[in-house]
CSV table of C-alpha atoms in Angstrom, one decimal:
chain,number,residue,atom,x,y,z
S,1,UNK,CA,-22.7,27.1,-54.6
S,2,UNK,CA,-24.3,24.4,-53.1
S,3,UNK,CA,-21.8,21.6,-54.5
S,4,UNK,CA,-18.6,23.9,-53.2
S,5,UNK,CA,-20.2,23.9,-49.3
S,6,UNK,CA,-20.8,19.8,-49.5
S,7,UNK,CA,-17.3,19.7,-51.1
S,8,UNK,CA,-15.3,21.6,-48.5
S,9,UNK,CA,-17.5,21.0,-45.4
S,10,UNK,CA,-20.0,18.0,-45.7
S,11,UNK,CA,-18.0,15.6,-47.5
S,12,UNK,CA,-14.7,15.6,-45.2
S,13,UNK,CA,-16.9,14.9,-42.2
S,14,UNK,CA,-18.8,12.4,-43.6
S,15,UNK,CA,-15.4,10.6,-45.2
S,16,UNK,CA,-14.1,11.2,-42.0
S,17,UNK,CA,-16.8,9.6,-40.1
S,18,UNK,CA,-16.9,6.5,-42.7
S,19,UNK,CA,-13.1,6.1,-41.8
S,20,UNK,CA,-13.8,6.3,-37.8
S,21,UNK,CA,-16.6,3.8,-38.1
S,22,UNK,CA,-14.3,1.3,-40.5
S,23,UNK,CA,-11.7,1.3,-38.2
S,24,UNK,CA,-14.5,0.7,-35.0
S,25,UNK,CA,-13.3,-3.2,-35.2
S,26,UNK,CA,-9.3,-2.0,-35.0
S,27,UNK,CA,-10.3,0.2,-32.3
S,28,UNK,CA,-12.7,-2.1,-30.4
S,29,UNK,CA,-10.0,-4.6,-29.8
S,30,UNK,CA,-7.3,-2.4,-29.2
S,31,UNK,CA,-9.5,-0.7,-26.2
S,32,UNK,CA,-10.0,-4.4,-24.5
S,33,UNK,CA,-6.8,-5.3,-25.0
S,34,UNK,CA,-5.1,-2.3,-23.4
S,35,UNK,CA,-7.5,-2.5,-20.2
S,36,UNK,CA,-6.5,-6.5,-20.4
S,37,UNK,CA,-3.1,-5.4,-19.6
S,38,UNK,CA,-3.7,-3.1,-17.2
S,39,UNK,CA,-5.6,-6.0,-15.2
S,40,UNK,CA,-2.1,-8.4,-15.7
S,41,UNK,CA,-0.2,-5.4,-14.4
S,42,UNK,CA,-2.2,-5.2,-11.4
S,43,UNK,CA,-2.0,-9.2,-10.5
S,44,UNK,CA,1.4,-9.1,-11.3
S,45,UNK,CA,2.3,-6.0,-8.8
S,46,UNK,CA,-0.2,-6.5,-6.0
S,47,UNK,CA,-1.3,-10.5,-6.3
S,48,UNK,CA,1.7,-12.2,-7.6
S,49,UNK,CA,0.1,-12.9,-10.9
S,50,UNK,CA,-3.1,-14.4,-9.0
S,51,UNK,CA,-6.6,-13.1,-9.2
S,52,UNK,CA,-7.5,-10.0,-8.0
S,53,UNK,CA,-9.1,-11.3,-4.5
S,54,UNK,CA,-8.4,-11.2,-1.0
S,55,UNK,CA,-7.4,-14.7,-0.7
S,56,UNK,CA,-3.7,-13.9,-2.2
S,57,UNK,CA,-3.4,-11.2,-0.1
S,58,UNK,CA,-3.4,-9.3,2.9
S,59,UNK,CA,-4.5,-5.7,2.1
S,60,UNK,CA,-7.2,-4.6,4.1
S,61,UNK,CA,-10.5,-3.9,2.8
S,62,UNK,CA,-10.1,-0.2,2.1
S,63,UNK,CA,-7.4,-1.3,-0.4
S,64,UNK,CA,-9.4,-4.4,-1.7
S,65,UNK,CA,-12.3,-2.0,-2.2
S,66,UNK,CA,-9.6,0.1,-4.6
S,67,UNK,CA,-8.7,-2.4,-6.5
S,68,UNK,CA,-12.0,-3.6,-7.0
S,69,UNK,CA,-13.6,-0.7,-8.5
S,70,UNK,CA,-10.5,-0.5,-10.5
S,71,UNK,CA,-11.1,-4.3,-11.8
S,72,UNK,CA,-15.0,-3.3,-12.1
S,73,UNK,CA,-14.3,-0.8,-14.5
S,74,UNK,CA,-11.6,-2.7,-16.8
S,75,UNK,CA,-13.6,-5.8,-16.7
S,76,UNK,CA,-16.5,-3.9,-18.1
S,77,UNK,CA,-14.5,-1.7,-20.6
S,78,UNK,CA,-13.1,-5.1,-21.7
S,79,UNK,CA,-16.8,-6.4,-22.0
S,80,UNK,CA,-18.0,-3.6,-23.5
S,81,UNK,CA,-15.4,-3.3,-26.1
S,82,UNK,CA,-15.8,-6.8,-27.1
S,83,UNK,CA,-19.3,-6.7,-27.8
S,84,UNK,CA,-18.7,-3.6,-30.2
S,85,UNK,CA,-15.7,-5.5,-31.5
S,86,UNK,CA,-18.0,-8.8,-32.4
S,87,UNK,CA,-21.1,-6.5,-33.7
S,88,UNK,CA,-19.0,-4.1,-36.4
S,89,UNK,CA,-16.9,-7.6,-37.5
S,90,UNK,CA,-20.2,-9.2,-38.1
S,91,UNK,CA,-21.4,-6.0,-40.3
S,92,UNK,CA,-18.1,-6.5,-42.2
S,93,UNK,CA,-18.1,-7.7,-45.4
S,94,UNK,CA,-16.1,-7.6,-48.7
S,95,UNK,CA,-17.5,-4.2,-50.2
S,96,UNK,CA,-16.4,-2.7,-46.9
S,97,UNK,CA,-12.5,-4.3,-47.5
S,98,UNK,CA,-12.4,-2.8,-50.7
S,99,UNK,CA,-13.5,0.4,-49.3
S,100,UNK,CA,-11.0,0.4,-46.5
S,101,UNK,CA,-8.3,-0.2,-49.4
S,102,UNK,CA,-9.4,3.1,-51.3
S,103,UNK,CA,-9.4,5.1,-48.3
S,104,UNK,CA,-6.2,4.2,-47.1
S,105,UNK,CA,-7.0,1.8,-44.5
S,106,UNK,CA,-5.1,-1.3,-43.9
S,107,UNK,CA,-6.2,-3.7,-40.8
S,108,UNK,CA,-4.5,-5.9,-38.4
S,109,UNK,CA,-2.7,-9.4,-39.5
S,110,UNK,CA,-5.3,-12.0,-38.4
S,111,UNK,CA,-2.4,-13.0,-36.5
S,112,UNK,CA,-2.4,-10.0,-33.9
S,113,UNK,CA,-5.8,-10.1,-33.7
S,114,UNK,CA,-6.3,-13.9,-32.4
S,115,UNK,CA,-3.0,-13.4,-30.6
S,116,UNK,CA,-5.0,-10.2,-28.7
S,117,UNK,CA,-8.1,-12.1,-28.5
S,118,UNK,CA,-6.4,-15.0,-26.4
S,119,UNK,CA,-4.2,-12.7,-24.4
S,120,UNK,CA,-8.1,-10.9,-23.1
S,121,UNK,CA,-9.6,-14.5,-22.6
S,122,UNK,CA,-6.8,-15.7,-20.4
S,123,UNK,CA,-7.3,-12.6,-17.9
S,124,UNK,CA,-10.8,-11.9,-17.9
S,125,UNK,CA,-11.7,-16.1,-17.9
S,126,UNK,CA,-10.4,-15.8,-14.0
S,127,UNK,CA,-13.6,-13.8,-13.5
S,128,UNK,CA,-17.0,-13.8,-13.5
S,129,UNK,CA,-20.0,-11.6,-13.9
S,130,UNK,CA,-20.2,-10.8,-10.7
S,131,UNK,CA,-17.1,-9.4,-10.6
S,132,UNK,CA,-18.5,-6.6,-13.3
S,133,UNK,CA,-22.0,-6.6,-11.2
S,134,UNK,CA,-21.3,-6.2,-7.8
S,135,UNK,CA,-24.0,-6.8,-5.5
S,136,UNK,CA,-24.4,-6.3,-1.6
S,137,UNK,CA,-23.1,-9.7,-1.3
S,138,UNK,CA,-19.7,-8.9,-1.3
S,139,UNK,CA,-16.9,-10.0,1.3
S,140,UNK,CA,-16.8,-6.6,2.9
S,141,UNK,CA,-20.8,-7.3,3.5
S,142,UNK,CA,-21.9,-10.2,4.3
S,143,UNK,CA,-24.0,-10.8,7.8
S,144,UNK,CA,-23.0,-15.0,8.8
S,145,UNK,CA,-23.1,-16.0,11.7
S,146,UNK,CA,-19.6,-18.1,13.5
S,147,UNK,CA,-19.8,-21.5,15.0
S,148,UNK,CA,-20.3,-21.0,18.9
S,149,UNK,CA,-17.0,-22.9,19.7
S,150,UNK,CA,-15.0,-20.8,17.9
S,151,UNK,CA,-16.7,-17.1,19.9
S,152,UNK,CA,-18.7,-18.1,22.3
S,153,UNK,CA,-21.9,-17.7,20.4
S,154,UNK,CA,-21.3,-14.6,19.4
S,155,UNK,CA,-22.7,-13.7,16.4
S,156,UNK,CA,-20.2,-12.4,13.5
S,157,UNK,CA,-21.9,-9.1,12.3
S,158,UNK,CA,-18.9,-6.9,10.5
S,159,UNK,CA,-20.0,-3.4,11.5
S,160,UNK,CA,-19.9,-0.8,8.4
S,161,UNK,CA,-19.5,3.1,8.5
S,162,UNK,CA,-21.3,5.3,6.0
S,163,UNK,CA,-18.7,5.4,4.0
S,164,UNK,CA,-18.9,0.9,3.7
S,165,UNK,CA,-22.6,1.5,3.1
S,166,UNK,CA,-21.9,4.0,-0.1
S,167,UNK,CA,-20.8,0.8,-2.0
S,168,UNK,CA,-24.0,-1.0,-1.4
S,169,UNK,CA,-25.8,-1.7,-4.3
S,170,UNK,CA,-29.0,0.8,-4.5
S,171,UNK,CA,-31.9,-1.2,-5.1
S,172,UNK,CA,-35.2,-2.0,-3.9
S,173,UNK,CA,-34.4,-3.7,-0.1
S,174,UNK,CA,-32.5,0.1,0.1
S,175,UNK,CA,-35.3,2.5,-0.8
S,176,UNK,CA,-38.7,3.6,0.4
S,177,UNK,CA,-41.3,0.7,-0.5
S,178,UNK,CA,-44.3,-0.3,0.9
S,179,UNK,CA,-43.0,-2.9,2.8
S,180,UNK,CA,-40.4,-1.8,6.0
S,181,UNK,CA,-36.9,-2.3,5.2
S,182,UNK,CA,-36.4,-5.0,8.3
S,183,UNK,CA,-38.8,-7.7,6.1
S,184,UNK,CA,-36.1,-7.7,3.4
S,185,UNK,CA,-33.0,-7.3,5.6
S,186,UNK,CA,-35.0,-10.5,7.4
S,187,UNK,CA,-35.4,-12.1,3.9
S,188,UNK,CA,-31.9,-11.4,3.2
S,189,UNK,CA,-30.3,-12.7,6.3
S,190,UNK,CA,-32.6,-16.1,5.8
S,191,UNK,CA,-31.3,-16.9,2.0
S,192,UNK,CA,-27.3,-16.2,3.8
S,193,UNK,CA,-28.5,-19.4,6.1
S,194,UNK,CA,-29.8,-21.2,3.7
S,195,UNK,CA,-27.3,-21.1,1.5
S,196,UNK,CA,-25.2,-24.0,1.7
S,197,UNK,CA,-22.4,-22.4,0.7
S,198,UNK,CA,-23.0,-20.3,3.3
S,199,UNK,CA,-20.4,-22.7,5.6
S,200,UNK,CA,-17.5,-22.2,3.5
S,201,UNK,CA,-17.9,-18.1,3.8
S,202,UNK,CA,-18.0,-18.3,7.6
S,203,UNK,CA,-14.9,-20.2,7.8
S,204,UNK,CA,-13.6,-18.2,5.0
S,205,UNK,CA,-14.1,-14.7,7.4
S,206,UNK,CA,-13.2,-16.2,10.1
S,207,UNK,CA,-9.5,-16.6,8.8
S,208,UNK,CA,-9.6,-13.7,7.5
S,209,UNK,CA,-10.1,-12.2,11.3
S,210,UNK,CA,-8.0,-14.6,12.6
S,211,UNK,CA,-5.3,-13.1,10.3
S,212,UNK,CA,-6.0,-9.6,10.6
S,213,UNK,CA,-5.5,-9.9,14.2
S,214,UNK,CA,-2.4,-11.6,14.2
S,215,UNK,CA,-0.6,-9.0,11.6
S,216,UNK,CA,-2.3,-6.4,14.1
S,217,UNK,CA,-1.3,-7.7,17.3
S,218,UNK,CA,2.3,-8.5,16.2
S,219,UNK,CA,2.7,-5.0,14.4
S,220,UNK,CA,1.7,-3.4,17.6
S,221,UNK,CA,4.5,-5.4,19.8
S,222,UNK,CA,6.8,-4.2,17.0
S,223,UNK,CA,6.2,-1.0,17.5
S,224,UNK,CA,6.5,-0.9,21.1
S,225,UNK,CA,9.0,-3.4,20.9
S,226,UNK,CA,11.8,-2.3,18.3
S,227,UNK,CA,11.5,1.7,19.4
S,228,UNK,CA,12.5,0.7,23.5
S,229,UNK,CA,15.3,-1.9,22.2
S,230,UNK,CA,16.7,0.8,20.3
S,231,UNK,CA,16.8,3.2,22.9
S,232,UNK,CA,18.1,0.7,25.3
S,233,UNK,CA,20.8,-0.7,23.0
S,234,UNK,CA,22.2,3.1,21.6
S,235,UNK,CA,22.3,4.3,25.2
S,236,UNK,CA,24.5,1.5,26.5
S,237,UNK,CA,26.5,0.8,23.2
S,238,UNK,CA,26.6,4.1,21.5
S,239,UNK,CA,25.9,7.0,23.6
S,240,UNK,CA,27.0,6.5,26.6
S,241,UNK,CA,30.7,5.2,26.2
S,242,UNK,CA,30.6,8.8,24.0
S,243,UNK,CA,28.9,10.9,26.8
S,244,UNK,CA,31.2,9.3,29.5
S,245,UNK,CA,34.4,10.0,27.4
S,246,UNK,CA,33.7,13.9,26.7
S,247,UNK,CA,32.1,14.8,30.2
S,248,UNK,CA,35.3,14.2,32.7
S,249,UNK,CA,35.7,15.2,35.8
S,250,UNK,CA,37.5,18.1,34.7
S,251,UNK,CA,36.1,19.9,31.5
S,252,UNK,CA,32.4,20.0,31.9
S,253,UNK,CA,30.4,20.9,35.1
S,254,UNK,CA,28.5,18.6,37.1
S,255,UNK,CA,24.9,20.3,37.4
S,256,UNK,CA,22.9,20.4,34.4
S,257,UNK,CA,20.7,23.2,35.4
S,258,UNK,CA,20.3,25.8,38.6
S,259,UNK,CA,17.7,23.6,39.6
S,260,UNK,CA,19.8,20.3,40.3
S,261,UNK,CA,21.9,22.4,41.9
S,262,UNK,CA,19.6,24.0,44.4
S,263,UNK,CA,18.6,20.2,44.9
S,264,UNK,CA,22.5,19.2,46.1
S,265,UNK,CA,22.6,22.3,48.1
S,266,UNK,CA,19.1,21.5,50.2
S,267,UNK,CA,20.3,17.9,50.6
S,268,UNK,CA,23.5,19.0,52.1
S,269,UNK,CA,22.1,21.8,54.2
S,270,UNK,CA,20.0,18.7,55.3
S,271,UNK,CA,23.0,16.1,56.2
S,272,UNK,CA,24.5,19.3,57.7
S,273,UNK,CA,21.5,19.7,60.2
S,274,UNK,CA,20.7,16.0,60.4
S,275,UNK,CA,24.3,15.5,61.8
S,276,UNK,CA,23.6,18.6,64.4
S,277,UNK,CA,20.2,17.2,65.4
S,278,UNK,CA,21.8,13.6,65.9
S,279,UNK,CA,24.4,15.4,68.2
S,280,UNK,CA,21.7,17.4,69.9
S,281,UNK,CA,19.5,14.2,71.1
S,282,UNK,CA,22.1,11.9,71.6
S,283,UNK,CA,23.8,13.4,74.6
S,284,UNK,CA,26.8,13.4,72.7
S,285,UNK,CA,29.7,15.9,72.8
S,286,UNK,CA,29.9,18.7,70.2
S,287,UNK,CA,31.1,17.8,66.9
S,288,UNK,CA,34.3,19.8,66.5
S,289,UNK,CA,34.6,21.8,62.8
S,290,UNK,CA,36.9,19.8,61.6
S,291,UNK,CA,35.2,16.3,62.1
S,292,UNK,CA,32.0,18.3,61.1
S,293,UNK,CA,34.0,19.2,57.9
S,294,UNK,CA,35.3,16.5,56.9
S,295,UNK,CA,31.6,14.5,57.0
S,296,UNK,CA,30.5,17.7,54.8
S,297,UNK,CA,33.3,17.0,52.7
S,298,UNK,CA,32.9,13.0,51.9
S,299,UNK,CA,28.7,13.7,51.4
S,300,UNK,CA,29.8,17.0,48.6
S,301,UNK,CA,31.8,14.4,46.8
S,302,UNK,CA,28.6,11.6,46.8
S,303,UNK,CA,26.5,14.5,46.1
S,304,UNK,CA,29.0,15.4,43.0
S,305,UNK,CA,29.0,11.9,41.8
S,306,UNK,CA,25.1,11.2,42.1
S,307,UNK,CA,24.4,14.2,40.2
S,308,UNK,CA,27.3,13.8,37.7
S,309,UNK,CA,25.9,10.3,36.8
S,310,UNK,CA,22.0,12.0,36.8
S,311,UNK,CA,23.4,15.0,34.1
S,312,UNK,CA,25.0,12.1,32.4
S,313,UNK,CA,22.2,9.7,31.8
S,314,UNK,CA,19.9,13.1,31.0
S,315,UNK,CA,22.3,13.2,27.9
S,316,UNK,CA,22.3,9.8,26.8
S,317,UNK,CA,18.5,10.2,27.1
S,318,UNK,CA,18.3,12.8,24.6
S,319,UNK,CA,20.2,10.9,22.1
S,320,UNK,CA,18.8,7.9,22.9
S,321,UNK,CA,15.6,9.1,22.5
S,322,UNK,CA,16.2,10.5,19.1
S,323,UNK,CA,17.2,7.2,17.8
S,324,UNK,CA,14.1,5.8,19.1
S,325,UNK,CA,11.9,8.1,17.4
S,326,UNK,CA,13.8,7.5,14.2
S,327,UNK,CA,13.6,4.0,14.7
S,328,UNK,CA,9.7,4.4,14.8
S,329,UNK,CA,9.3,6.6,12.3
S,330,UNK,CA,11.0,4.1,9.5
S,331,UNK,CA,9.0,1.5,10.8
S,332,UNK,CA,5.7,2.9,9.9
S,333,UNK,CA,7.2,4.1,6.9
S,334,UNK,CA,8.3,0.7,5.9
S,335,UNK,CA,4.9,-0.8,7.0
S,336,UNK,CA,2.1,1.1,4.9
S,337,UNK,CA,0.7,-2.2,4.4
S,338,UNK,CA,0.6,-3.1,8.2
S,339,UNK,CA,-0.7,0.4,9.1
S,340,UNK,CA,-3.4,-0.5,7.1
S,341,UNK,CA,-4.1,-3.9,7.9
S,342,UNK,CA,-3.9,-2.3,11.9
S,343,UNK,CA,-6.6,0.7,11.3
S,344,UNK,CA,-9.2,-2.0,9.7
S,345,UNK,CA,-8.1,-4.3,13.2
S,346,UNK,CA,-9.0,-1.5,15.2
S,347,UNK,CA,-12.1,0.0,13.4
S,348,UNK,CA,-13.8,-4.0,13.8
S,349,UNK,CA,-12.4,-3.8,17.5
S,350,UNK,CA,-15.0,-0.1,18.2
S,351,UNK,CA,-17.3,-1.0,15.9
S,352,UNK,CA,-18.2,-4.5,17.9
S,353,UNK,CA,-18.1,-2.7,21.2
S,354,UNK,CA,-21.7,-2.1,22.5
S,355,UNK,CA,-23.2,1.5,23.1
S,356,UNK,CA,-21.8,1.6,26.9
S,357,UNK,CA,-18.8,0.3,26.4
S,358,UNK,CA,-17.9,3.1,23.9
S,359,UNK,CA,-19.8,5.7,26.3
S,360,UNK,CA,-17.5,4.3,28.8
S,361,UNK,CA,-14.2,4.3,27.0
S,362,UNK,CA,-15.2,7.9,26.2
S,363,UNK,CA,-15.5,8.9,29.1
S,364,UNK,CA,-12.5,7.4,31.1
S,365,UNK,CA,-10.0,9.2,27.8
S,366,UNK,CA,-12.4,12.5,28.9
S,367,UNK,CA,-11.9,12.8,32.6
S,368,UNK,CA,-7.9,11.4,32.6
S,369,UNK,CA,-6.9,14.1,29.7
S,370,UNK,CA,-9.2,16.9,29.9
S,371,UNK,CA,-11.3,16.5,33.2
S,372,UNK,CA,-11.1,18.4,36.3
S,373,UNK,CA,-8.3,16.3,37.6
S,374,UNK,CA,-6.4,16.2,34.8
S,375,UNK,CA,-4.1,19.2,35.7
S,376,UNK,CA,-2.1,17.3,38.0
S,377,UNK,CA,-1.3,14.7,35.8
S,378,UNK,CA,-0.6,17.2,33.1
S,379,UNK,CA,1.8,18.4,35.8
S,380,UNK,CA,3.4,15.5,37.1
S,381,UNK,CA,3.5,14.6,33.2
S,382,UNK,CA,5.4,17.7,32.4
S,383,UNK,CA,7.7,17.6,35.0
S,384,UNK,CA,8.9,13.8,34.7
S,385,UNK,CA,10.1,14.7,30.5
S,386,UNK,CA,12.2,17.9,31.7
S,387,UNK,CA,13.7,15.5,34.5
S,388,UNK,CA,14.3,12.7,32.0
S,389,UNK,CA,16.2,15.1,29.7
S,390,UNK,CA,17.8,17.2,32.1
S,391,UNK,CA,15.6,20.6,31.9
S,392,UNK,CA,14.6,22.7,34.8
S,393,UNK,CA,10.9,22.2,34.7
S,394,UNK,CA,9.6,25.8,34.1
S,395,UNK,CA,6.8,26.8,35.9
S,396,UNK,CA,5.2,29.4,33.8
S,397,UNK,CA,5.5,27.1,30.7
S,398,UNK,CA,3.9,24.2,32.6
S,399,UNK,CA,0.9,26.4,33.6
S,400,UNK,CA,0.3,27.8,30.3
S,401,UNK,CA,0.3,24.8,29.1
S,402,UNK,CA,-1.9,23.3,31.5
S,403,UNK,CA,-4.2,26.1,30.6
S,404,UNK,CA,-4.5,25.8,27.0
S,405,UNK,CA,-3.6,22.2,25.6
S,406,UNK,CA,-6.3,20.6,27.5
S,407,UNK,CA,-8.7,23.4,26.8
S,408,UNK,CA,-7.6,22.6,23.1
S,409,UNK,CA,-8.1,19.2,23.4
S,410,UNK,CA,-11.7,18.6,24.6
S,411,UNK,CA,-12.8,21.4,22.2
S,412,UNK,CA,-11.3,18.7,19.0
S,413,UNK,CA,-12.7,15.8,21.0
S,414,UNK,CA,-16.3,17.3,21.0
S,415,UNK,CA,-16.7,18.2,17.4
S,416,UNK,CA,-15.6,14.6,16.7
S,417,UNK,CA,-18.4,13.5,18.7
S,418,UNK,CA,-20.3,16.5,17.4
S,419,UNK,CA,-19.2,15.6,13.8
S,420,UNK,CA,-18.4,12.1,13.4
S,421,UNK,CA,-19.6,9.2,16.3
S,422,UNK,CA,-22.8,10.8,16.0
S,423,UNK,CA,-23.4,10.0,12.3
S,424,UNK,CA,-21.4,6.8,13.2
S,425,UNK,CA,-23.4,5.5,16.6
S,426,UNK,CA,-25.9,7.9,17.6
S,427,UNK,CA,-27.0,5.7,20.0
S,428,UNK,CA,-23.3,5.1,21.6
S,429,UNK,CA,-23.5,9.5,21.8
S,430,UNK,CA,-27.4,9.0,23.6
S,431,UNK,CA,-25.8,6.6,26.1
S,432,UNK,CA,-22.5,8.9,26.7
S,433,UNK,CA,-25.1,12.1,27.4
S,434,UNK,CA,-27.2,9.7,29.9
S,435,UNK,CA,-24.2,8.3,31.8
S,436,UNK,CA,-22.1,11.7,31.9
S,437,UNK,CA,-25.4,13.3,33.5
């Protein structure tokens, strides 16, 4: 009984398990080698077949970060592999061969296996063990100081969210010791200035600003840049000779809405009564009602023409507009990179602005969009985009409007301060409650 239950149960495991741990070598190198590739794969589609580092490219440091735990892990799986790779070859011996044989097993040509082994060596020799090992010496974190011709003595101090801090190493200087945590961070910044190459990474960041700005600077003119051109150019080559062929004299009407026509009628009833008045004060004789028909007469045909042209560029203004939005929309589309390259731009830019300044900002964007003078711009706001496309501004929509979006918009404005800058800069949110009191 006992030999039938080792037979059918026992033995197939443990002949399976022989067979998994002969083929440990086969497997060991086939694991390297397939996170190998995956490392070429990413130089060849995001660094042009360089090393995975910032200095071949321009992604911003969320991306770098990506890639970076991506390289982290490979490189280590590649390590790790290797090692299990060299440890069950050198536990291999001829009794094991023969084995293999009976069970079936037949390894690699020699061959493939030096052919693998080189392929690894050429991608993992660009790095080194810090590359595995990360510490809190990475580019993202490093606290260097610029030369004082290049920023006006300003020192060069990357500001990091919570989310930058996350990838910090956990160790001793970032727990509870005996010691306060300022000593080390003192330590810390002292070994940075010591370090002589501790030149080469200043002038190394600095580019790397300088850079960032000018992608950031020139993405932003692009966007303002392309979107009006576009308008500008469809409205003159494109819409309008369309718009001036189809709306004649005699098919369409002149006024737009009831309310451009209620404006021609007041300004003639004006010209009417400014003609009278002239009459009146001038000692003049009566204008007789034919003269006085005829001047009515010539300022209805101006009138018609002025607000002919008005309905007509209202039109093209539509269209127009609708190719400038389109235009905008491909461009950040087509410039995912840029966006990105832009949002790390801007995040330095807040980040290096002190407590007041930000309390400031915060509360100019409060009191221009949601404060208590902020209904008449909302108005006046309103009114000017149903002018520009040739809508009669409607009242009721304008005040319920009024009423809500603002309302709507310093309730989303508070939680992010609520939510966000306070966990961010809760000394920036101190200085905002001081100065708004």
């Amino acid at each position: 009984m006992k030999n039938t239950v080792f037979s059918q149960k026992i033995y197939p495991f443990l002949l399976a398990a022989y067979r998994w741990y002969l083929l440990t070598p086969e497997r060991s190198l086939d694991t390297a080698y397939q996170a190998a590739i995956k490392i070429k794969d990413i130089e060849d589609k995001h660094f042009n077949g360089n090393k995975i580092d910032s200095k071949f490219t321009m992604h911003s440091s969320s991306v770098m970060d990506y890639f970076q735990g991506d390289l982290q892990k490979l490189l280590k799986t590649v390590q790790m592999r290797l090692t299990e790779f060299k440890a069950s070859r050198w536990f291999a011996n001829e009794s094991k061969q023969k084995a293999a044989l009976k069970l079936g097993i037949e390894y690699t040509n020699s061959a493939v296996i030096l052919e693998k082994l080189e392929f690894i060596d050429q991608v993992t020799s660009k790095y080194t063990n810090n590359d595995i090992e990360p510490t809190y010496e990475d580019r993202n974190l490093q606290t260097v100081t610029l030369p004082t011709d290049l920023v006006n003595s300003q020192p060069f101090i990357p500001k990091t969210s919570n989310q930058t801090n996350k990838n910090i190493k956990k160790g001793k200087t970032n727990t509870t010791g005996i010691l306060p945590r300022s000593i080390f961070n003192t330590i810390t910044r002292l070994q940075v200035e010591l370090d002589p190459e501790s030149e080469q990474d200043v002038v190394q960041n600095f580019r790397k600003a300088q850079q960032r700005s000018i992608i950031s600077i020139r993405f932003i003119l692009l966007l303002i840049i392309v979107p009006l051109l576009t308008h500008q150019l469809s409205k003159l080559l494109i819409v309008g000779p369309l718009v001036e062929h189809f709306r004649n004299e005699k098919k369409v009407e002149i006024f737009l809405n009831g309310e451009m026509e209620e404006e021609g009628l007041l300004t003639l009833q004006r010209f009417e009564e400014r003609i009278k008045f002239e009459a009146l004060i001038s000692n003049a004789p009566p204008l007789e009602a034919e003269e006085l028909e005829t001047k009515l007469k010539e300022k209805a045909e101006e009138l018609k023409e002025e607000f002919r042209r008005e309905g007509n560029n209202a039109i093209k203004n539509v269209f127009a507009d609708i190719f400038a939005v389109i235009t905008f929309t491909i461009l950040l589309l087509v410039s995912k990179s840029s966006i990105a390259v832009l949002k790390d731009f801007f995040d330095n830019v807040v980040y290096g602005l002190s407590d007041s300044a930000k309390a400031f900002i915060i509360i100019l964007f409060t009191d221009v969009f949601v404060g208590f003078h902020s209904p008449h711009g909302w108005e006046v706001l309103l009114e000017g985009i149903s002018r520009h496309w040739g809508l009669a501004a409607n009242r009721d929509f304008i005040f319920l409007f009024i009423a809500t979006f603002p309302v709507i918009l310093d309730t989303i404005f508070k939680y992010w301060i609520f939510r966000y800058l306070n966990r961010i800069s809760p000394s920036a949110v101190a200085t905002y409650h001081n100065m708004n009191e």
